[in-house]
Each structure stands twice: as C-alpha cells, then as structure tokens.
PDB file of C-alpha atoms in Angstrom:
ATOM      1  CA  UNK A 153     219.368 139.425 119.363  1.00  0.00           C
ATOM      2  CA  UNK A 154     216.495 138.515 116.705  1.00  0.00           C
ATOM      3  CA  UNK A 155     213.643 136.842 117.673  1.00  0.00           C
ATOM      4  CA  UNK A 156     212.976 134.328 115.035  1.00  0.00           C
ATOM      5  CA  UNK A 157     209.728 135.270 113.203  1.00  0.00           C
ATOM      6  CA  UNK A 158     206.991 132.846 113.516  1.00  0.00           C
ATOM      7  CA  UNK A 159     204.287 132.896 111.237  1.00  0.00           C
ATOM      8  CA  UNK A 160     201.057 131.887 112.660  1.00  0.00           C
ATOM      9  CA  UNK A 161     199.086 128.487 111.186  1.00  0.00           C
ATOM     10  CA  UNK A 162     196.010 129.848 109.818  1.00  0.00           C
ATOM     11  CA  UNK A 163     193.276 128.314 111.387  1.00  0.00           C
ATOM     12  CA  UNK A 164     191.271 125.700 109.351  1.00  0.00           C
ATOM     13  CA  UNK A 165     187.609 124.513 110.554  1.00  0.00           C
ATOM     14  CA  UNK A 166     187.115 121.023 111.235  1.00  0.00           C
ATOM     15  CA  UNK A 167     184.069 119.746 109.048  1.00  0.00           C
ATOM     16  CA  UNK A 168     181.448 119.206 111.358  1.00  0.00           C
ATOM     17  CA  UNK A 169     180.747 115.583 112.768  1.00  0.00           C
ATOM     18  CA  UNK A 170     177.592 114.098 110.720  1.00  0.00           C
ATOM     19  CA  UNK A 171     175.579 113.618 114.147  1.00  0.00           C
ATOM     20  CA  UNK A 172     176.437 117.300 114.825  1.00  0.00           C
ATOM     21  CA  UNK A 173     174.010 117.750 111.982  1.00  0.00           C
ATOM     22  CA  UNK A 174     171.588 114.919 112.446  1.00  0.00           C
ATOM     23  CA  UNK A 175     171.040 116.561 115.915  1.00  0.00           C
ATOM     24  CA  UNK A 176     170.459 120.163 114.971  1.00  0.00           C
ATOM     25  CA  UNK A 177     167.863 119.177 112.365  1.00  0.00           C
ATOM     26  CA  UNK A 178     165.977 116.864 114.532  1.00  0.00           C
ATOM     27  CA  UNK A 179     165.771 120.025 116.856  1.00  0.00           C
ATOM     28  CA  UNK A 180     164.834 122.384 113.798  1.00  0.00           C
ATOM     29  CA  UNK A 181     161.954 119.733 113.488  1.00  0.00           C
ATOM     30  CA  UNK A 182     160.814 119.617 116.923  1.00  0.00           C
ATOM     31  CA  UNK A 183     160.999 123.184 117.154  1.00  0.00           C
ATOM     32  CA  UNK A 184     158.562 123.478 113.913  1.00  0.00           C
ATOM     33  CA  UNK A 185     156.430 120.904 115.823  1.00  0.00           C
ATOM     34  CA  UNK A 186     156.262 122.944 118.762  1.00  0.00           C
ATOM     35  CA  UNK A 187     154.441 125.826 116.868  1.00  0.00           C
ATOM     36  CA  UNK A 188     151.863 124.231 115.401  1.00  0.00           C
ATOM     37  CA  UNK A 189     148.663 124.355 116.807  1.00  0.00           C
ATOM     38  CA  UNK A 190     147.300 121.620 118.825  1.00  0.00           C
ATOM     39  CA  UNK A 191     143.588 120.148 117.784  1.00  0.00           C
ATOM     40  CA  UNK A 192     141.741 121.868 120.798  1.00  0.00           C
ATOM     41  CA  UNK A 193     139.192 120.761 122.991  1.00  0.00           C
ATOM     42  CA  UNK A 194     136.484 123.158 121.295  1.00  0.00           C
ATOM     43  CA  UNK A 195     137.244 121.977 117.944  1.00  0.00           C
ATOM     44  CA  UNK A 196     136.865 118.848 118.672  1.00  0.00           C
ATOM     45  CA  UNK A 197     133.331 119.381 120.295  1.00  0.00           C
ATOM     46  CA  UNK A 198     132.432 121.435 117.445  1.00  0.00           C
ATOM     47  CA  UNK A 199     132.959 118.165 115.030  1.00  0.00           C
ATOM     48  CA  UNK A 200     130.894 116.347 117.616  1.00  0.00           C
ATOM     49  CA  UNK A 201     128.491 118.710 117.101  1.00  0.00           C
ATOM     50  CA  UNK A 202     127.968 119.081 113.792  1.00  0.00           C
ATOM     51  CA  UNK A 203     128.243 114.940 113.075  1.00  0.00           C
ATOM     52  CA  UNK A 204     125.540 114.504 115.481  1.00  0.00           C
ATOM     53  CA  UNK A 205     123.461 117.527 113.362  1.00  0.00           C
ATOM     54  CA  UNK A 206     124.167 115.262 110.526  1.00  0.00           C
ATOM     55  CA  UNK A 207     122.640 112.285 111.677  1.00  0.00           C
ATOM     56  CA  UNK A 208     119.404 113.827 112.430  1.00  0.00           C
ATOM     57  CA  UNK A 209     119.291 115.272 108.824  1.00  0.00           C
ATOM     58  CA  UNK A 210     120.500 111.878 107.001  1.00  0.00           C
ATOM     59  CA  UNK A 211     116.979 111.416 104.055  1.00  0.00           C
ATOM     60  CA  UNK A 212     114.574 108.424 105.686  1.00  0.00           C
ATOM     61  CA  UNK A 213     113.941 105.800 103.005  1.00  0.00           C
ATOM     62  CA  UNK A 214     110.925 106.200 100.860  1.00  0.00           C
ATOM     63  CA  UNK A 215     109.161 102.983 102.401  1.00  0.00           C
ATOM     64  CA  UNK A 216     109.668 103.646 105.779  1.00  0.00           C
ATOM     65  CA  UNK A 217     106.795 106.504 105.802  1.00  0.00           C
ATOM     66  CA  UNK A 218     104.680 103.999 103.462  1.00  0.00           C
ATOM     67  CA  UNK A 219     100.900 103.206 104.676  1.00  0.00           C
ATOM     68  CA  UNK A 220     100.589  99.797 105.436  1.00  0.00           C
ATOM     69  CA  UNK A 221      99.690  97.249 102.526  1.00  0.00           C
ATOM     70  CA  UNK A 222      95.511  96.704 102.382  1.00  0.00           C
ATOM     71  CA  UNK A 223      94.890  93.048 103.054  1.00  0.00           C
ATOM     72  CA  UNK A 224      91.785  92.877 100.745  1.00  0.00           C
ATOM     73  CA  UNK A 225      93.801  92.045  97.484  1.00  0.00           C
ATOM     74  CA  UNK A 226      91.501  92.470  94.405  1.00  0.00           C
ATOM     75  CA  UNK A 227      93.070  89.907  92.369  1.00  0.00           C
ATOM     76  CA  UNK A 228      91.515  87.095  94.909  1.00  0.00           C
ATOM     77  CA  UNK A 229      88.208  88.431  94.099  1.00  0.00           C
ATOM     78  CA  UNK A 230      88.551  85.475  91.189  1.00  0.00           C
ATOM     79  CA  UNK A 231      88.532  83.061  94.349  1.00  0.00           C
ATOM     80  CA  UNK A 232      85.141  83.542  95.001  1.00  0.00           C
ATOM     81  CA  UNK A 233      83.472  80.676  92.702  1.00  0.00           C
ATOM     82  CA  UNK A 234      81.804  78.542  94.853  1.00  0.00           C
ATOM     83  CA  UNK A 235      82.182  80.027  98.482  1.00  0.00           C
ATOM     84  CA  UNK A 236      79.670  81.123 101.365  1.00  0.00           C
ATOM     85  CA  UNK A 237      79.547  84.819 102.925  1.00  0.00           C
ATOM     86  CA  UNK A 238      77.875  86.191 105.859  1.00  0.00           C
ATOM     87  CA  UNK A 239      77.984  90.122 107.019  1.00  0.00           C
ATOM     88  CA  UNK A 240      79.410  90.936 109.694  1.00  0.00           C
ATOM     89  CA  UNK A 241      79.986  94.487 109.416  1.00  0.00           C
ATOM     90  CA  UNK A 242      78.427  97.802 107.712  1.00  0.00           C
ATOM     91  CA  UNK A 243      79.899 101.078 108.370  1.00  0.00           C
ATOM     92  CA  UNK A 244      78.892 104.099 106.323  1.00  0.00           C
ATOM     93  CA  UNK A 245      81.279 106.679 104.601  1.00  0.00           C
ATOM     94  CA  UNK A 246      82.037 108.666 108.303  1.00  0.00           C
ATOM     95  CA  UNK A 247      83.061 105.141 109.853  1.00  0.00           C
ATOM     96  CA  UNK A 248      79.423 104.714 111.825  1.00  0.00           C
ATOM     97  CA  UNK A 249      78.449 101.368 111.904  1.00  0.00           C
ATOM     98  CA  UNK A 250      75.719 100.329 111.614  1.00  0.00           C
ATOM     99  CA  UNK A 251      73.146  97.614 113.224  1.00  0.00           C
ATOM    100  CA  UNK A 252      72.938  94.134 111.513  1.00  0.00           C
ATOM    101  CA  UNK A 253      71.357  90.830 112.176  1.00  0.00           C
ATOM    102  CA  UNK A 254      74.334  88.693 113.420  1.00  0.00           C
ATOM    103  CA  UNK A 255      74.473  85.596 115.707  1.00  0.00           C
ATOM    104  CA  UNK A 256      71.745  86.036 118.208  1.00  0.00           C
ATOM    105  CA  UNK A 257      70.735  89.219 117.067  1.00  0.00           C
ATOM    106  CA  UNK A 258      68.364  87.638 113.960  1.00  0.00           C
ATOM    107  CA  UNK A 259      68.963  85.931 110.583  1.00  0.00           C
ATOM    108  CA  UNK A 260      72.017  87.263 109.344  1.00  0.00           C
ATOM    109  CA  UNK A 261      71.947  88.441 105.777  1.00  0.00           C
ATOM    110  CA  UNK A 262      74.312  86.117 103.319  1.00  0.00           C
ATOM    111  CA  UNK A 263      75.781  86.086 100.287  1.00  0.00           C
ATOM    112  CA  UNK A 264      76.280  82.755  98.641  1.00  0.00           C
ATOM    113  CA  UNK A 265      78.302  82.129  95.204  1.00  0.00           C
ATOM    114  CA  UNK A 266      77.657  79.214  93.135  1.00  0.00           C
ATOM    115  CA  UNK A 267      78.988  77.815  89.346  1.00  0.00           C
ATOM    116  CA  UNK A 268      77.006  75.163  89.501  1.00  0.00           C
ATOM    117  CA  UNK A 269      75.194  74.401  85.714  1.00  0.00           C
ATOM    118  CA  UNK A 270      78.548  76.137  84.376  1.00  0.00           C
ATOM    119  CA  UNK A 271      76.891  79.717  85.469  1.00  0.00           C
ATOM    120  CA  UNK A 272      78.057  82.244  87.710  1.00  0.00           C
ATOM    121  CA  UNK A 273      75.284  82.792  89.958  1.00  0.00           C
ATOM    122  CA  UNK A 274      74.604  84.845  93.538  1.00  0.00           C
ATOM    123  CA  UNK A 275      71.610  83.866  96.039  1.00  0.00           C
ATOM    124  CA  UNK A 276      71.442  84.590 100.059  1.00  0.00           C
ATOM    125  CA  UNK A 277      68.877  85.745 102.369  1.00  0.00           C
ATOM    126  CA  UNK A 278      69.028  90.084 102.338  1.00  0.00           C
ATOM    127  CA  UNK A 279      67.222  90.761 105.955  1.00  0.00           C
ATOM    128  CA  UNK A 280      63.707  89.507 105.104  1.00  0.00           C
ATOM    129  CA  UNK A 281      63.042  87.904 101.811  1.00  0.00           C
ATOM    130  CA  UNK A 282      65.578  85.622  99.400  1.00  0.00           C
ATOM    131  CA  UNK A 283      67.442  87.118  96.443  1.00  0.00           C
ATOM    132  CA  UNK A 284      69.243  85.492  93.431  1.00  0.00           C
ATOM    133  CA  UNK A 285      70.884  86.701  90.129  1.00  0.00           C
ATOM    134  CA  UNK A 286      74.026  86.591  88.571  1.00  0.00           C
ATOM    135  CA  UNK A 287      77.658  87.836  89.183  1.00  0.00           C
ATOM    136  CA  UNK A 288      80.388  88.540  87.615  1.00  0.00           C
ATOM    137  CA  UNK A 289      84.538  88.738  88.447  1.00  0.00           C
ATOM    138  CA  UNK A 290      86.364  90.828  86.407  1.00  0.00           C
ATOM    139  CA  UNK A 291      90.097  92.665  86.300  1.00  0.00           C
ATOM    140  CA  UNK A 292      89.647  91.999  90.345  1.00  0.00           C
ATOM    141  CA  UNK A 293      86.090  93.643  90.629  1.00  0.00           C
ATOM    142  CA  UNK A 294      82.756  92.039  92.089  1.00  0.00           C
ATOM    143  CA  UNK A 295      79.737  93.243  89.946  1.00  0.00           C
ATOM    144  CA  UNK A 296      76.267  92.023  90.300  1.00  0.00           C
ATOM    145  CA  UNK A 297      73.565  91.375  87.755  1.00  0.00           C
ATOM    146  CA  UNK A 298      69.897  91.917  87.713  1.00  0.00           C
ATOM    147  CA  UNK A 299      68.595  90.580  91.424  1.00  0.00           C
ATOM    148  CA  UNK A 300      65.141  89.103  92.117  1.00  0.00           C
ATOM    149  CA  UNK A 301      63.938  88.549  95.333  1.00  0.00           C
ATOM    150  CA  UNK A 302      60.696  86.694  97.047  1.00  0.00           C
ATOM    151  CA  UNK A 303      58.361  89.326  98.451  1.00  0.00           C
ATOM    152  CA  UNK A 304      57.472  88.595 102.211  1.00  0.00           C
ATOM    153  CA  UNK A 305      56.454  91.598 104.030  1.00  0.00           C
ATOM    154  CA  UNK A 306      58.615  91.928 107.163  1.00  0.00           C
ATOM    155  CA  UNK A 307      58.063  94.725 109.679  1.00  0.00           C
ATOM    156  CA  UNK A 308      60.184  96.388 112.324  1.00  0.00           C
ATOM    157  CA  UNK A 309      63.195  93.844 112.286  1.00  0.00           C
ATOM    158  CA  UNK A 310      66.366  95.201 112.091  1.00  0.00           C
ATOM    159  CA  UNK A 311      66.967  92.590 108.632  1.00  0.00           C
ATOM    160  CA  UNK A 312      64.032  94.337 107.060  1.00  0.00           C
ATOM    161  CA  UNK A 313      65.501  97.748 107.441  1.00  0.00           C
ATOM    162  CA  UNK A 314      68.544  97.304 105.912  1.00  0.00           C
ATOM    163  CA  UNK A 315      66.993  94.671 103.187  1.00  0.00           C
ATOM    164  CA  UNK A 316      66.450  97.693 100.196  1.00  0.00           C
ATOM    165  CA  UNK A 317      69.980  99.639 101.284  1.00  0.00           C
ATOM    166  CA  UNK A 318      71.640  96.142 100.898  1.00  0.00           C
ATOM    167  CA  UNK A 319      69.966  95.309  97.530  1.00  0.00           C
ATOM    168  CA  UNK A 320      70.956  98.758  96.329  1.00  0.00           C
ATOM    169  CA  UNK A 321      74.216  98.474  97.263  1.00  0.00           C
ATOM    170  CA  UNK A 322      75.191  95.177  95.515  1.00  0.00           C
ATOM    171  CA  UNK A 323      74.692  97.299  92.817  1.00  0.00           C
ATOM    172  CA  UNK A 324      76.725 100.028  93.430  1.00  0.00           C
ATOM    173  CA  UNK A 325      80.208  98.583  93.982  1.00  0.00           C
ATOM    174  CA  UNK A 326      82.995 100.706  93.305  1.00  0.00           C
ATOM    175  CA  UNK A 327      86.009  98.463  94.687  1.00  0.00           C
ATOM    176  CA  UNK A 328      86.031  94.777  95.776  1.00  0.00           C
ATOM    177  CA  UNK A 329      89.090  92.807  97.839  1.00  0.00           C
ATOM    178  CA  UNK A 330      89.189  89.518  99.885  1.00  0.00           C
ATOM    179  CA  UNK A 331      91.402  88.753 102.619  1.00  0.00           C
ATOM    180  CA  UNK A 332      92.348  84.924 102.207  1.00  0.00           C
ATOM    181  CA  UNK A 333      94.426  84.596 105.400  1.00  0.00           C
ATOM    182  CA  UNK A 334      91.806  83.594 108.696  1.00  0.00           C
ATOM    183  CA  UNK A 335      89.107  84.600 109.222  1.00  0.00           C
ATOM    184  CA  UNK A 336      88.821  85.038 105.727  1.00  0.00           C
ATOM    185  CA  UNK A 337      86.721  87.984 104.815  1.00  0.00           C
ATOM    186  CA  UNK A 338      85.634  89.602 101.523  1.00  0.00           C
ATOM    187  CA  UNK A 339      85.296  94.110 101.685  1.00  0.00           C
ATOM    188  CA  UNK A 340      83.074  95.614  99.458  1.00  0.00           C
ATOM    189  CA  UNK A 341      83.389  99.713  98.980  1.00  0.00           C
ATOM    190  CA  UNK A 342      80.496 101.256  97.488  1.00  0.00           C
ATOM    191  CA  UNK A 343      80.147 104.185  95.135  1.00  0.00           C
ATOM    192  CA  UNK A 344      78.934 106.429  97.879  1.00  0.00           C
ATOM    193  CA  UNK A 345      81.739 105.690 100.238  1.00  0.00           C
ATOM    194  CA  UNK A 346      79.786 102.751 102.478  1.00  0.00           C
ATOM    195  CA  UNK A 347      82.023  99.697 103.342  1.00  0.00           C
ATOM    196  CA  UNK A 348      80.320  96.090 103.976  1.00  0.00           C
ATOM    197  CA  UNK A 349      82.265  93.417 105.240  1.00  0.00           C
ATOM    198  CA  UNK A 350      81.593  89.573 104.632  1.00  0.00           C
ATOM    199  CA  UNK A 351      83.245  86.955 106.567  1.00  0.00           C
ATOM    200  CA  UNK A 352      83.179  83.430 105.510  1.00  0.00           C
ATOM    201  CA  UNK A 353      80.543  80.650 105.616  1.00  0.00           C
ATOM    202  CA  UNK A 354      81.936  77.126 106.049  1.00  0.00           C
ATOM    203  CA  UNK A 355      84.550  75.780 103.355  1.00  0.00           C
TER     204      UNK A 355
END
C-alpha cells in the first residue's frame, strides 16, 4: 500500500509588521543614547571655574582708572575782569603751608581786578604796603605787568614776611585756573612749584 507522497509547502516569511521595526530602531536609539557620556559633575565645575577666571580678567574701561577732573578750569581765567580776591592759602612745592594774614590773624593780602578807564588793571594790599600794575588774560593764563608798590616799612608781622615772596611770585606764574562753583576760588601755580589760593571778595 503507497503512501501518497506529500510534498512539503516551502516556508515563506511573513514581512515584518511596520511597528516591529519602529520598535527595534527606537531601541537601537536608546541604546546609542545609553553610551554616551553624561556631562559630569567635574566638568561642569570646571566651566564654573574658568567663567568665573574670566570675569576677573574682562579689560576695565579706560576712564574708570582716570584722575579726577581739576576744578580750576583755565578758560574762566577770562572771568576775572572786575572781581575781588583774598588769599586764603599758600603751600609750597612739598605741600607745607604756609602762615598768612587771614581773618583775625592781620590784614589779609588781596588781589583786586579792575577795567575801569577801558584798562586792565591789578591793585590789593601785599602784607604791608599797596601794589598796583597791570594784568593781562590770555589763552587761559593770568600774567602780571610791571608792579609798584607804596613803601611803608613794616617789621615782624607775618604780612611783611611774605610781602617780597608774594610780589615775586605774581610774576612767576606758570599755570592759572578758577573754580566758579561756591566758594569761588582762583589757583595760581608758580614756576617753582608754589601754589596760592584766592578765594573771592564780595560780588
């Protein structure tokens, strides 16, 4: 008896289902996610670090280290037609004052401007006798003519002692500025370093 012959079906694969695939790459990309290296704790401090580093190095503006602006502005050395000055202060090229008539203290010495007759001319009192002579204001500079003075004789006053260093020093100016703003007051710097300071008589 024959057994009938059966031929066997070869076996055909069944495409794969569309989220079969979806699946295995979203795996394949969480496995490549997985090996990458994670932003660590000491990497992270070491950009902390080096910002901060960064911040103390950033370039300070140029006017930020810039002296402050002198107050005694040349140019309103041409405001001085017709104004009143008294010393107040004398200090010598090392910053040592020194002792002038003020207040109480004596006769203070003065410097008085005047335009009067269409003239440009200077008078005051310089520690014992009267002085007058001309002035002139140019490019922002104070310069003094030719002075003449009375001739008292004045002994051991502190006036009288600075009378022929004051004279001699109206002559010598190397830089002139007035501060306008209260209490206005007018700097004179000398060739030889000495500073005398004027404030204002009046108005």
């Amino acid at each position: 008896m024959h057994t009938p012959f059966s031929r066997t079906q070869p076996e055909h694969s069944s495409p794969r289902s569309p989220h079969v695939i979806r699946g295995a790459k979203a795996a394949s990309a969480a496995s490549r996610g997985a090996c990458r290296p994670l932003f660590s704790a000491a990497r992270f401090a070491a950009l902390l670090c080096a910002c901060a580093l960064a911040a103390c190095t950033m370039p300070t503006h140029p006017d930020s280290a810039a002296p402050p602006a002198d107050p005694y502005n040349p140019a309103a050395t041409q405001l001085l037609d017709d104004t009143q000055w008294e010393l107040t202060r004398w200090a010598d090229a090392g910053g040592q004052l020194r002792t002038i008539p003020h207040g109480d203290n004596g006769q203070p010495i003065t410097l008085d401007f005047s335009t009067t007759g269409g003239q440009r001319r200077v008078s005051g009192f310089s520690g014992c006798n009267r002085y007058m002579g001309t002035y002139d204001l140019k490019d922002g500079k104070l310069s003094f003519g030719p002075l003449a003075g009375t001739r008292m004789a004045c002994m051991g006053s502190a006036g009288a002692a600075l009378e022929q260093p004051y004279l001699n020093g109206l002559q010598h100016i190397a830089k002139s500025g007035v501060q306008m703003t209260p209490p206005q007051q007018l700097q004179m710097t000398l060739d030889d370093g000495q500073v005398l300071m004027f404030t204002r008589r009046g108005k």
